[in-house]
PDB file of C-alpha atoms in Angstrom:
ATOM      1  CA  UNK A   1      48.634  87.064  86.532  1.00 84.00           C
ATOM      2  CA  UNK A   2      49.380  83.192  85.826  1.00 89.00           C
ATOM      3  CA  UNK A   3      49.481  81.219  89.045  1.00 92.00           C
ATOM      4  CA  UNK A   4      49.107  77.487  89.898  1.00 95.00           C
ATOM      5  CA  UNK A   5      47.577  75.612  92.329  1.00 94.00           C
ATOM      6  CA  UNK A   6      48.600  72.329  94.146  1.00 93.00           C
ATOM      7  CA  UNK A   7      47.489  70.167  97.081  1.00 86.00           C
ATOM      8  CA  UNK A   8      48.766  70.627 100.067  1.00 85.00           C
ATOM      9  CA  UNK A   9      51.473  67.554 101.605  1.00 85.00           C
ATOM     10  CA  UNK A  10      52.539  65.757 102.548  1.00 93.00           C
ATOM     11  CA  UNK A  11      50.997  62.803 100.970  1.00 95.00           C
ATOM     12  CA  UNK A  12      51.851  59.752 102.637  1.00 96.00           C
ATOM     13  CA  UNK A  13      50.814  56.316 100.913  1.00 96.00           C
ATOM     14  CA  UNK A  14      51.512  52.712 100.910  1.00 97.00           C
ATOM     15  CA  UNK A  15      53.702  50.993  98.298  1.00 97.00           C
ATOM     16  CA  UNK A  16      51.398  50.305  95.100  1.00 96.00           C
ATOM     17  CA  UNK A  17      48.851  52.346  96.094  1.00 97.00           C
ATOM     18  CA  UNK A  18      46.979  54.738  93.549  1.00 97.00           C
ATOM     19  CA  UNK A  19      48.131  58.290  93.589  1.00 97.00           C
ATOM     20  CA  UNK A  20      46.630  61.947  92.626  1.00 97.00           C
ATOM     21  CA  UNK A  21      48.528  65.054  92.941  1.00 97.00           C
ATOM     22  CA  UNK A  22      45.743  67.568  92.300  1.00 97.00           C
ATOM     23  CA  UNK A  23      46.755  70.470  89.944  1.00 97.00           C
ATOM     24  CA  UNK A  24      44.767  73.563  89.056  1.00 97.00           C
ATOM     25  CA  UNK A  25      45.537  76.655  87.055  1.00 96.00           C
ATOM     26  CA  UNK A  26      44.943  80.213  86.221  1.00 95.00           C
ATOM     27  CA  UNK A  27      45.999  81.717  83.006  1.00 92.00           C
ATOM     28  CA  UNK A  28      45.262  83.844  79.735  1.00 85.00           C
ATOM     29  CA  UNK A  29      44.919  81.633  76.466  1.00 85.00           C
ATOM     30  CA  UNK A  30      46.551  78.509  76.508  1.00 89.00           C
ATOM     31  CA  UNK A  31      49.352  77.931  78.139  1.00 93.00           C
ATOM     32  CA  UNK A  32      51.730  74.952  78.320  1.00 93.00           C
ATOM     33  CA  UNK A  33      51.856  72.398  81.419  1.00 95.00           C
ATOM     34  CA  UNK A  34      54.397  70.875  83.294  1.00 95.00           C
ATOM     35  CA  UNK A  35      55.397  68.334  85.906  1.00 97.00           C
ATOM     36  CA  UNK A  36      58.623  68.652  87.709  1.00 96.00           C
ATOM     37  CA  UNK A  37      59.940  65.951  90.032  1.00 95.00           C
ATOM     38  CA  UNK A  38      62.350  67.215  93.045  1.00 91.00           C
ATOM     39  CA  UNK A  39      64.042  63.678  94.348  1.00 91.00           C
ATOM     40  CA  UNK A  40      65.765  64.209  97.950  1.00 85.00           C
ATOM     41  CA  UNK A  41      68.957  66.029  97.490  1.00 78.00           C
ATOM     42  CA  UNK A  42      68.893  66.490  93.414  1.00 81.00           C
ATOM     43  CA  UNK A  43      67.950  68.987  91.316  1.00 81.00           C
ATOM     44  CA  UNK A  44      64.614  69.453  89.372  1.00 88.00           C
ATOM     45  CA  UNK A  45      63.950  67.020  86.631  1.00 90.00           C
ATOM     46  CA  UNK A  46      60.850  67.593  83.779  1.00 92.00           C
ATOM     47  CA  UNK A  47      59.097  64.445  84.662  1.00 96.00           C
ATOM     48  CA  UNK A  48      55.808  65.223  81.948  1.00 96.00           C
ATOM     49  CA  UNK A  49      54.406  67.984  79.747  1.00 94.00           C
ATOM     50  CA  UNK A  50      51.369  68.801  77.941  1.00 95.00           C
ATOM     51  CA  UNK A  51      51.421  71.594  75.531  1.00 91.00           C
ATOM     52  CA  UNK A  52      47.469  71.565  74.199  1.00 91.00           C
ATOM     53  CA  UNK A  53      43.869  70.985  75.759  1.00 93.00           C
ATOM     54  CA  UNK A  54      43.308  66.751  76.101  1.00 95.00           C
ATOM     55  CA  UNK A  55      46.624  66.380  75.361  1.00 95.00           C
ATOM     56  CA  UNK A  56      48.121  63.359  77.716  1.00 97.00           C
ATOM     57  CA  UNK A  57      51.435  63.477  78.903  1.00 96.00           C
ATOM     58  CA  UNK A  58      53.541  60.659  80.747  1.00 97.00           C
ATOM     59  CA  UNK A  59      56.639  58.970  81.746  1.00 96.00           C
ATOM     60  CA  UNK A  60      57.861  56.717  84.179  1.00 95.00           C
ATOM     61  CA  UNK A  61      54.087  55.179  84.954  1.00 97.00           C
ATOM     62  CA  UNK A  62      52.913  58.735  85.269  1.00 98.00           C
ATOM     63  CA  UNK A  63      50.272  60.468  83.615  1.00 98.00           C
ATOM     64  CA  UNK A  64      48.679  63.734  83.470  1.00 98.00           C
ATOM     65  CA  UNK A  65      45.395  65.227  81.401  1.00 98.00           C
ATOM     66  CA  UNK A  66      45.273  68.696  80.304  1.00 97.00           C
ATOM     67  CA  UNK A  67      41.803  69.538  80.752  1.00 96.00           C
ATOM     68  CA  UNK A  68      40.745  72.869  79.397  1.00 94.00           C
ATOM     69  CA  UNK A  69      37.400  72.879  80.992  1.00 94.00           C
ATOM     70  CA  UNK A  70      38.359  72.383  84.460  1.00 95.00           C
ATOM     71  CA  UNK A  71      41.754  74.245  84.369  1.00 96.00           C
ATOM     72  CA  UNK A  72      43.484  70.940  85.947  1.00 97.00           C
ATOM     73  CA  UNK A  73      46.409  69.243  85.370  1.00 98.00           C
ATOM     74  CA  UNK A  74      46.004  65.931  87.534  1.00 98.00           C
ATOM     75  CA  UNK A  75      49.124  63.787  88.561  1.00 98.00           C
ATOM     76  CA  UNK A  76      48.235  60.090  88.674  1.00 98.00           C
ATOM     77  CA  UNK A  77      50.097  56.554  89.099  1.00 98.00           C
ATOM     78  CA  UNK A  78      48.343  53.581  89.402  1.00 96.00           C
ATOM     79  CA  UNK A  79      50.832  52.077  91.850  1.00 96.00           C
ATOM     80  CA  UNK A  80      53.526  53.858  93.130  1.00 97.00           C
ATOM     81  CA  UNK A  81      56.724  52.733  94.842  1.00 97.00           C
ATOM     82  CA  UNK A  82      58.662  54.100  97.986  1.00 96.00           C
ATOM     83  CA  UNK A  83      61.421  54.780  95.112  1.00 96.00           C
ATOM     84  CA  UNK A  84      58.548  58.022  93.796  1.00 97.00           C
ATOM     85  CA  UNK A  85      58.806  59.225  97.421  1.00 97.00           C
ATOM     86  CA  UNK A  86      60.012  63.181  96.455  1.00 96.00           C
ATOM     87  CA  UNK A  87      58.194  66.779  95.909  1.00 93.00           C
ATOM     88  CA  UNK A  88      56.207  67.341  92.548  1.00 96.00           C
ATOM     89  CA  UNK A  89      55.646  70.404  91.450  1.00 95.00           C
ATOM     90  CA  UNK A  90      53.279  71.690  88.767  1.00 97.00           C
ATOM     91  CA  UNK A  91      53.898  74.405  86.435  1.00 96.00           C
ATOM     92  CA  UNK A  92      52.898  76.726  83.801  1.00 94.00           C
ATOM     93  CA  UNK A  93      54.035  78.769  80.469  1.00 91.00           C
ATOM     94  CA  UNK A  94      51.955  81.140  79.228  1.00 87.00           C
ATOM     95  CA  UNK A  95      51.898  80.689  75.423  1.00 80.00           C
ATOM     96  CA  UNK A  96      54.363  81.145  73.313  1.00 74.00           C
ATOM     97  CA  UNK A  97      56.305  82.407  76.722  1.00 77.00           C
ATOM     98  CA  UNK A  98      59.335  80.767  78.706  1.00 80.00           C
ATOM     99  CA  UNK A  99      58.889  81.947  82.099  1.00 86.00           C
ATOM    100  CA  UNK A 100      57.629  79.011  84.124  1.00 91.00           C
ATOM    101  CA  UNK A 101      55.042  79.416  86.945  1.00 92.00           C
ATOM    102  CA  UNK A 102      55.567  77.043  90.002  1.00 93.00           C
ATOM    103  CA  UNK A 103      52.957  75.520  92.172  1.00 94.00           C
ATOM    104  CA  UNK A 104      53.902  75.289  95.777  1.00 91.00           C
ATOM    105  CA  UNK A 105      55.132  71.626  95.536  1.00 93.00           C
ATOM    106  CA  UNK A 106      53.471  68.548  96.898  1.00 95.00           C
ATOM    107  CA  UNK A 107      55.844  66.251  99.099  1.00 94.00           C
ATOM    108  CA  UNK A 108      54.951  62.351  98.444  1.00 96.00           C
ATOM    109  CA  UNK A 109      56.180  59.820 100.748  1.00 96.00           C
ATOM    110  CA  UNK A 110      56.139  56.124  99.992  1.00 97.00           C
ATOM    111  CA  UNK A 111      56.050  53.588 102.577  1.00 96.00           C
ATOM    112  CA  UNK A 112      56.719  49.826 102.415  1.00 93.00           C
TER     113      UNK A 112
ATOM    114  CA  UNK B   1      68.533  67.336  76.699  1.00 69.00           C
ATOM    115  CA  UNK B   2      70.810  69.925  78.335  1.00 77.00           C
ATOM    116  CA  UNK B   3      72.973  68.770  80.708  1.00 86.00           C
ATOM    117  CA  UNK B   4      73.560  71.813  83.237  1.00 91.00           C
ATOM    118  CA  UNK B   5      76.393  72.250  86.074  1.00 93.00           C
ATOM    119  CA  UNK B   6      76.430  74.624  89.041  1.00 95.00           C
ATOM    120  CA  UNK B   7      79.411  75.744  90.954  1.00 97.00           C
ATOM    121  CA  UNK B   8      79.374  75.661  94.234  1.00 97.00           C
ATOM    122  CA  UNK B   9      77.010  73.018  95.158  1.00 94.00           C
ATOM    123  CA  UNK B  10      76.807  74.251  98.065  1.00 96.00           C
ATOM    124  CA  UNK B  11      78.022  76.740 100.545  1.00 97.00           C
ATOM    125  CA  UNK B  12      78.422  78.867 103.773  1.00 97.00           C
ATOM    126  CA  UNK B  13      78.909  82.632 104.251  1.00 97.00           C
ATOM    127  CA  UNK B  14      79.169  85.084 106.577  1.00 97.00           C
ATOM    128  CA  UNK B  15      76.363  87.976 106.587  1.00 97.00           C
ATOM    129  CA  UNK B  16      77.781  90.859 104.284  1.00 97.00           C
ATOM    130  CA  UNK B  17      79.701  89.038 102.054  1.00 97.00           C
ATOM    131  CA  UNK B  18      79.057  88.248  98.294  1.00 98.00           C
ATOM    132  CA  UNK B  19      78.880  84.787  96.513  1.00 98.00           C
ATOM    133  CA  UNK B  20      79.031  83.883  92.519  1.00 98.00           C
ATOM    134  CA  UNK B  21      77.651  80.907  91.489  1.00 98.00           C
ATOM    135  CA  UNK B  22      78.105  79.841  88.218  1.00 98.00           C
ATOM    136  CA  UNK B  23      75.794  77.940  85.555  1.00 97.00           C
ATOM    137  CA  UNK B  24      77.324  76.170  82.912  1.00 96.00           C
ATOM    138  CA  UNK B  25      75.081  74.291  79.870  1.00 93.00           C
ATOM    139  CA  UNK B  26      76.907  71.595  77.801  1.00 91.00           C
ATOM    140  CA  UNK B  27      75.180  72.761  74.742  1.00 88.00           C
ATOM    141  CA  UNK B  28      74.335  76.659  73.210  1.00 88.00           C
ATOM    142  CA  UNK B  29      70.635  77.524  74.658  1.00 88.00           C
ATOM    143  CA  UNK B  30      68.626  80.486  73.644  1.00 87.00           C
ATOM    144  CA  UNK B  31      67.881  81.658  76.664  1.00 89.00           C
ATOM    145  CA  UNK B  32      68.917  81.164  80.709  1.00 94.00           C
ATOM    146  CA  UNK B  33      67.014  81.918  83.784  1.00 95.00           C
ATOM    147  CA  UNK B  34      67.705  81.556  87.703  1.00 97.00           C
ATOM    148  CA  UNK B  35      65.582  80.587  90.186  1.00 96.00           C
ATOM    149  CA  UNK B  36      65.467  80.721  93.666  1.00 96.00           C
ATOM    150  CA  UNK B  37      64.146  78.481  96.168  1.00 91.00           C
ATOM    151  CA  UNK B  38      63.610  79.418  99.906  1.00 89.00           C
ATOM    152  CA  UNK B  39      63.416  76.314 102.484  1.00 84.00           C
ATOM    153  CA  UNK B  40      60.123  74.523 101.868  1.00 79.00           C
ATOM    154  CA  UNK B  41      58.693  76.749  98.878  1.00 82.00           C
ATOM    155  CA  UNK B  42      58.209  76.692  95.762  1.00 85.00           C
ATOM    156  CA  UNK B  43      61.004  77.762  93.305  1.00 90.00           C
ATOM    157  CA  UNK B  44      60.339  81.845  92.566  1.00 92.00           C
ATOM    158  CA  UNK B  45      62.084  82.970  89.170  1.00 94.00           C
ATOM    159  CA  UNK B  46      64.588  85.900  89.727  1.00 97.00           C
ATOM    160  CA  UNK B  47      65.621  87.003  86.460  1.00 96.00           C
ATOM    161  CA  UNK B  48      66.187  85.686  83.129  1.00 95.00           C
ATOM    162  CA  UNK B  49      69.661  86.117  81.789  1.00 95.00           C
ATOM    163  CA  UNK B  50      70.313  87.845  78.350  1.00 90.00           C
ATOM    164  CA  UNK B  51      73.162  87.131  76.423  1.00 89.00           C
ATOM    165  CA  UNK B  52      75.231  90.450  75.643  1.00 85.00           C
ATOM    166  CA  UNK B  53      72.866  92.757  77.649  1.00 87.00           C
ATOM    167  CA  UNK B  54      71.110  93.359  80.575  1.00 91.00           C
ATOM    168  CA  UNK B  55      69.343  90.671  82.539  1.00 94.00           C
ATOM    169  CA  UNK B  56      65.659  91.010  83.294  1.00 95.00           C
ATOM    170  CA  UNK B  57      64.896  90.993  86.661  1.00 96.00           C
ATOM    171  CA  UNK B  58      61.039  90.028  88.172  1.00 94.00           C
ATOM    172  CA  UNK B  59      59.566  91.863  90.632  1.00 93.00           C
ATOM    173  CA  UNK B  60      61.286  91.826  94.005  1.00 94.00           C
ATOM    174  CA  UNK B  61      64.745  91.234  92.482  1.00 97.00           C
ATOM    175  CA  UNK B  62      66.928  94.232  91.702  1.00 96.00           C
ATOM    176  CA  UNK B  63      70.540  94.620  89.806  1.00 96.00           C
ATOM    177  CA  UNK B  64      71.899  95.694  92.754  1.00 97.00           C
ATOM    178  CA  UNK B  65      71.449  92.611  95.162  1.00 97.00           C
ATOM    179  CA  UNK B  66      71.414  90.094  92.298  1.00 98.00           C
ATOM    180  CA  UNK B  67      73.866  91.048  89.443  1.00 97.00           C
ATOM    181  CA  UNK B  68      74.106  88.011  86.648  1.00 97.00           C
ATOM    182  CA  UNK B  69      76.137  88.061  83.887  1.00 96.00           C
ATOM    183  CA  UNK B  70      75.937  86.094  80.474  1.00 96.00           C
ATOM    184  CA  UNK B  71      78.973  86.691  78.413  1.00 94.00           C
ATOM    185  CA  UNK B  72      77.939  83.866  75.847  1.00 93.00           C
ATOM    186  CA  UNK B  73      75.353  81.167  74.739  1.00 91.00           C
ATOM    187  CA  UNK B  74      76.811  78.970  77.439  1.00 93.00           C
ATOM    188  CA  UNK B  75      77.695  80.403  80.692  1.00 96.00           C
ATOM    189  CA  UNK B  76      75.597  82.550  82.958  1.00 97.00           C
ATOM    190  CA  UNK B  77      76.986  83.824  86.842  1.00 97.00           C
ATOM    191  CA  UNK B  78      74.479  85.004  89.601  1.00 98.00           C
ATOM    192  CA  UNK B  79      76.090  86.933  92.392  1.00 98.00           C
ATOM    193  CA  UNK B  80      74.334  87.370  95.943  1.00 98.00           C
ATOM    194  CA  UNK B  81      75.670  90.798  97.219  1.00 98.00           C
ATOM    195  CA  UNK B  82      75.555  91.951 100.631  1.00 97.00           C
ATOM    196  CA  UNK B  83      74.039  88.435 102.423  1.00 97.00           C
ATOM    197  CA  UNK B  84      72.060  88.345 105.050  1.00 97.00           C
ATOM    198  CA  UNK B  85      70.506  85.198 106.731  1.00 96.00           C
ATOM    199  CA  UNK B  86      67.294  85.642 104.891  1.00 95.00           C
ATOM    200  CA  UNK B  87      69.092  84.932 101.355  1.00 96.00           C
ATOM    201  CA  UNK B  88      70.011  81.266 102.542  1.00 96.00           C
ATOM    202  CA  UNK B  89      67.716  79.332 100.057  1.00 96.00           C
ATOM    203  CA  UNK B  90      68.884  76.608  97.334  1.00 94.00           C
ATOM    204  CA  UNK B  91      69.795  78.852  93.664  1.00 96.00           C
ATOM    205  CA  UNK B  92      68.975  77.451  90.440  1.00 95.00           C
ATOM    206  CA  UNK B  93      70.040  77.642  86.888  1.00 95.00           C
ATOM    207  CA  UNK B  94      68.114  76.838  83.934  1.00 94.00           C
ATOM    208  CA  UNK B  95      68.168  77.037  80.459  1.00 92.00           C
ATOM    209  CA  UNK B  96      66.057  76.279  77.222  1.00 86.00           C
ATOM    210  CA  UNK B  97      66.009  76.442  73.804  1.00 78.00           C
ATOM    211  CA  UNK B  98      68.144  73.893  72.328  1.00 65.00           C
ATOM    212  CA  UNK B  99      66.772  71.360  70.398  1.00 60.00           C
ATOM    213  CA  UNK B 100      63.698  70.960  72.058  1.00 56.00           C
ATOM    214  CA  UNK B 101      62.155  74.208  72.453  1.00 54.00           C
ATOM    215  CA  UNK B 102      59.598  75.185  75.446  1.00 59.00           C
ATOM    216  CA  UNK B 103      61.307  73.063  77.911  1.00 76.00           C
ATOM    217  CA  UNK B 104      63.563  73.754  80.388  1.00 86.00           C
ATOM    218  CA  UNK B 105      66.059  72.093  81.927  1.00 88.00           C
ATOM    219  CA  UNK B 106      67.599  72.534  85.600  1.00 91.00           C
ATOM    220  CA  UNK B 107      71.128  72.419  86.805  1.00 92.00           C
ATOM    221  CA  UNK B 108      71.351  70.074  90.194  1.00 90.00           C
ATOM    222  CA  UNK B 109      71.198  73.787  92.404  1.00 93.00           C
ATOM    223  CA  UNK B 110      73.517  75.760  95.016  1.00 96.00           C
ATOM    224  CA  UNK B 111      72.572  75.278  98.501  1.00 94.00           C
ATOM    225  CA  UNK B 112      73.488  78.647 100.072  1.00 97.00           C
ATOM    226  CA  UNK B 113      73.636  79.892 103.954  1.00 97.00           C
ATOM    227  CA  UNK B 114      74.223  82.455 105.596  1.00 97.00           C
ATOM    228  CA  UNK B 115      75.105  82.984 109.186  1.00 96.00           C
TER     229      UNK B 115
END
């Protein structure tokens, strides 16, 4: 079945530091990919999507690749702030399907 | 985007007793789902709600512990029957298929435990 893969936190890094949230994936076909943002005490919030290979989504200074040759969906931010501190979580649909597969979340912590 | 409320936000029970939570979406949405999300793991789907029949329930999840309900395009209820401490996890609602389709969008959760 689908599944998704993410790097174990917590990260901890230093205000305007350079971030990756590493993001791999198994699935049939092509399926769509998502990042979800989990701030402390809210719900989950769609922070990007990609819905085709080298597609590039982003928001908010963050970006992510969808690379069909590597099966990776990559979280990056050139320079984060302690505001991004929270748990990101990659996910997948398979094509043309609605039920989304979760990664196991990575917690981010941002430090002055 | 959908804007999506939950009722309770949060709550405590006692072990045996049942709790509805209920998922409201501020616009019609073609389908609902609810997840659930067990202290420091990832959010596991539990069943997808289907207006006017039967929800479908992934594997793990049955009727009888987990009931839902979706009377219309709107409104979806799950119920946690017969709680034990092991069902204290945070609930969620979401739905998609409004006007942008293949996204969903999640209601702010219910923080459930049970003692």
């Amino acid at each position: 079945g689908d599944s998704v893969t993410q790097m174990e936190g917590p990260v901890t890094l230093s205000e305007e530091a350079f971030l990756t949230i590493n993001c791999t994936y198994t699935a049939t076909g092509y399926p769509s990919l998502f990042w979800y943002v989990q701030y402390p005490g809210e719900g989950l919030q769609l922070l990007l999507k990609a819905t085709k290979a080298d597609d590039k989504g982003s928001n908010k200074g963050f970006e992510a690749t969808y690379r069909k040759e590597t099966t990776s969906f990559h979280l990056e931010k050139g320079s984060v702030q302690v505001s991004d501190s929270a748990v990101y979580f990659c996910a997948l649909t398979a094509r043309g399907g609605n039920k989304l597969t979760f990664g196991t979340g990575t917690q981010l912590k941002v430090e002055l | 985007s959908a804007v999506i409320s939950q009722k309770p936000s949060r709550d405590i029970c006692q072990r045996g007793t049942s709790l509805t939570i209920q998922c409201q979406v501020d616009s019609q949405v073609t389908m609902m789902f609810w997840y659930r999300q067990q202290p420091g793991q990832s959010l596991t789907l539990i069943a997808t709600a289907n207006q006017g029949s039967e929800a479908t329930y992934e594997s793990g999840f049955v009727i009888d512990k987990f009931p839902i309900s979706r009377p219309n395009l709107t409104f979806s209820t799950l119920t946690v029957s017969n709680m034990s401490p092991e069902d204290s996890s945070i609930y969620l609602c979401s739905a998609q298929g409004g006007l942008v389709y293949n996204e969903q969008f999640f209601g702010p959760g219910t923080r459930l435990t049970v003692l």
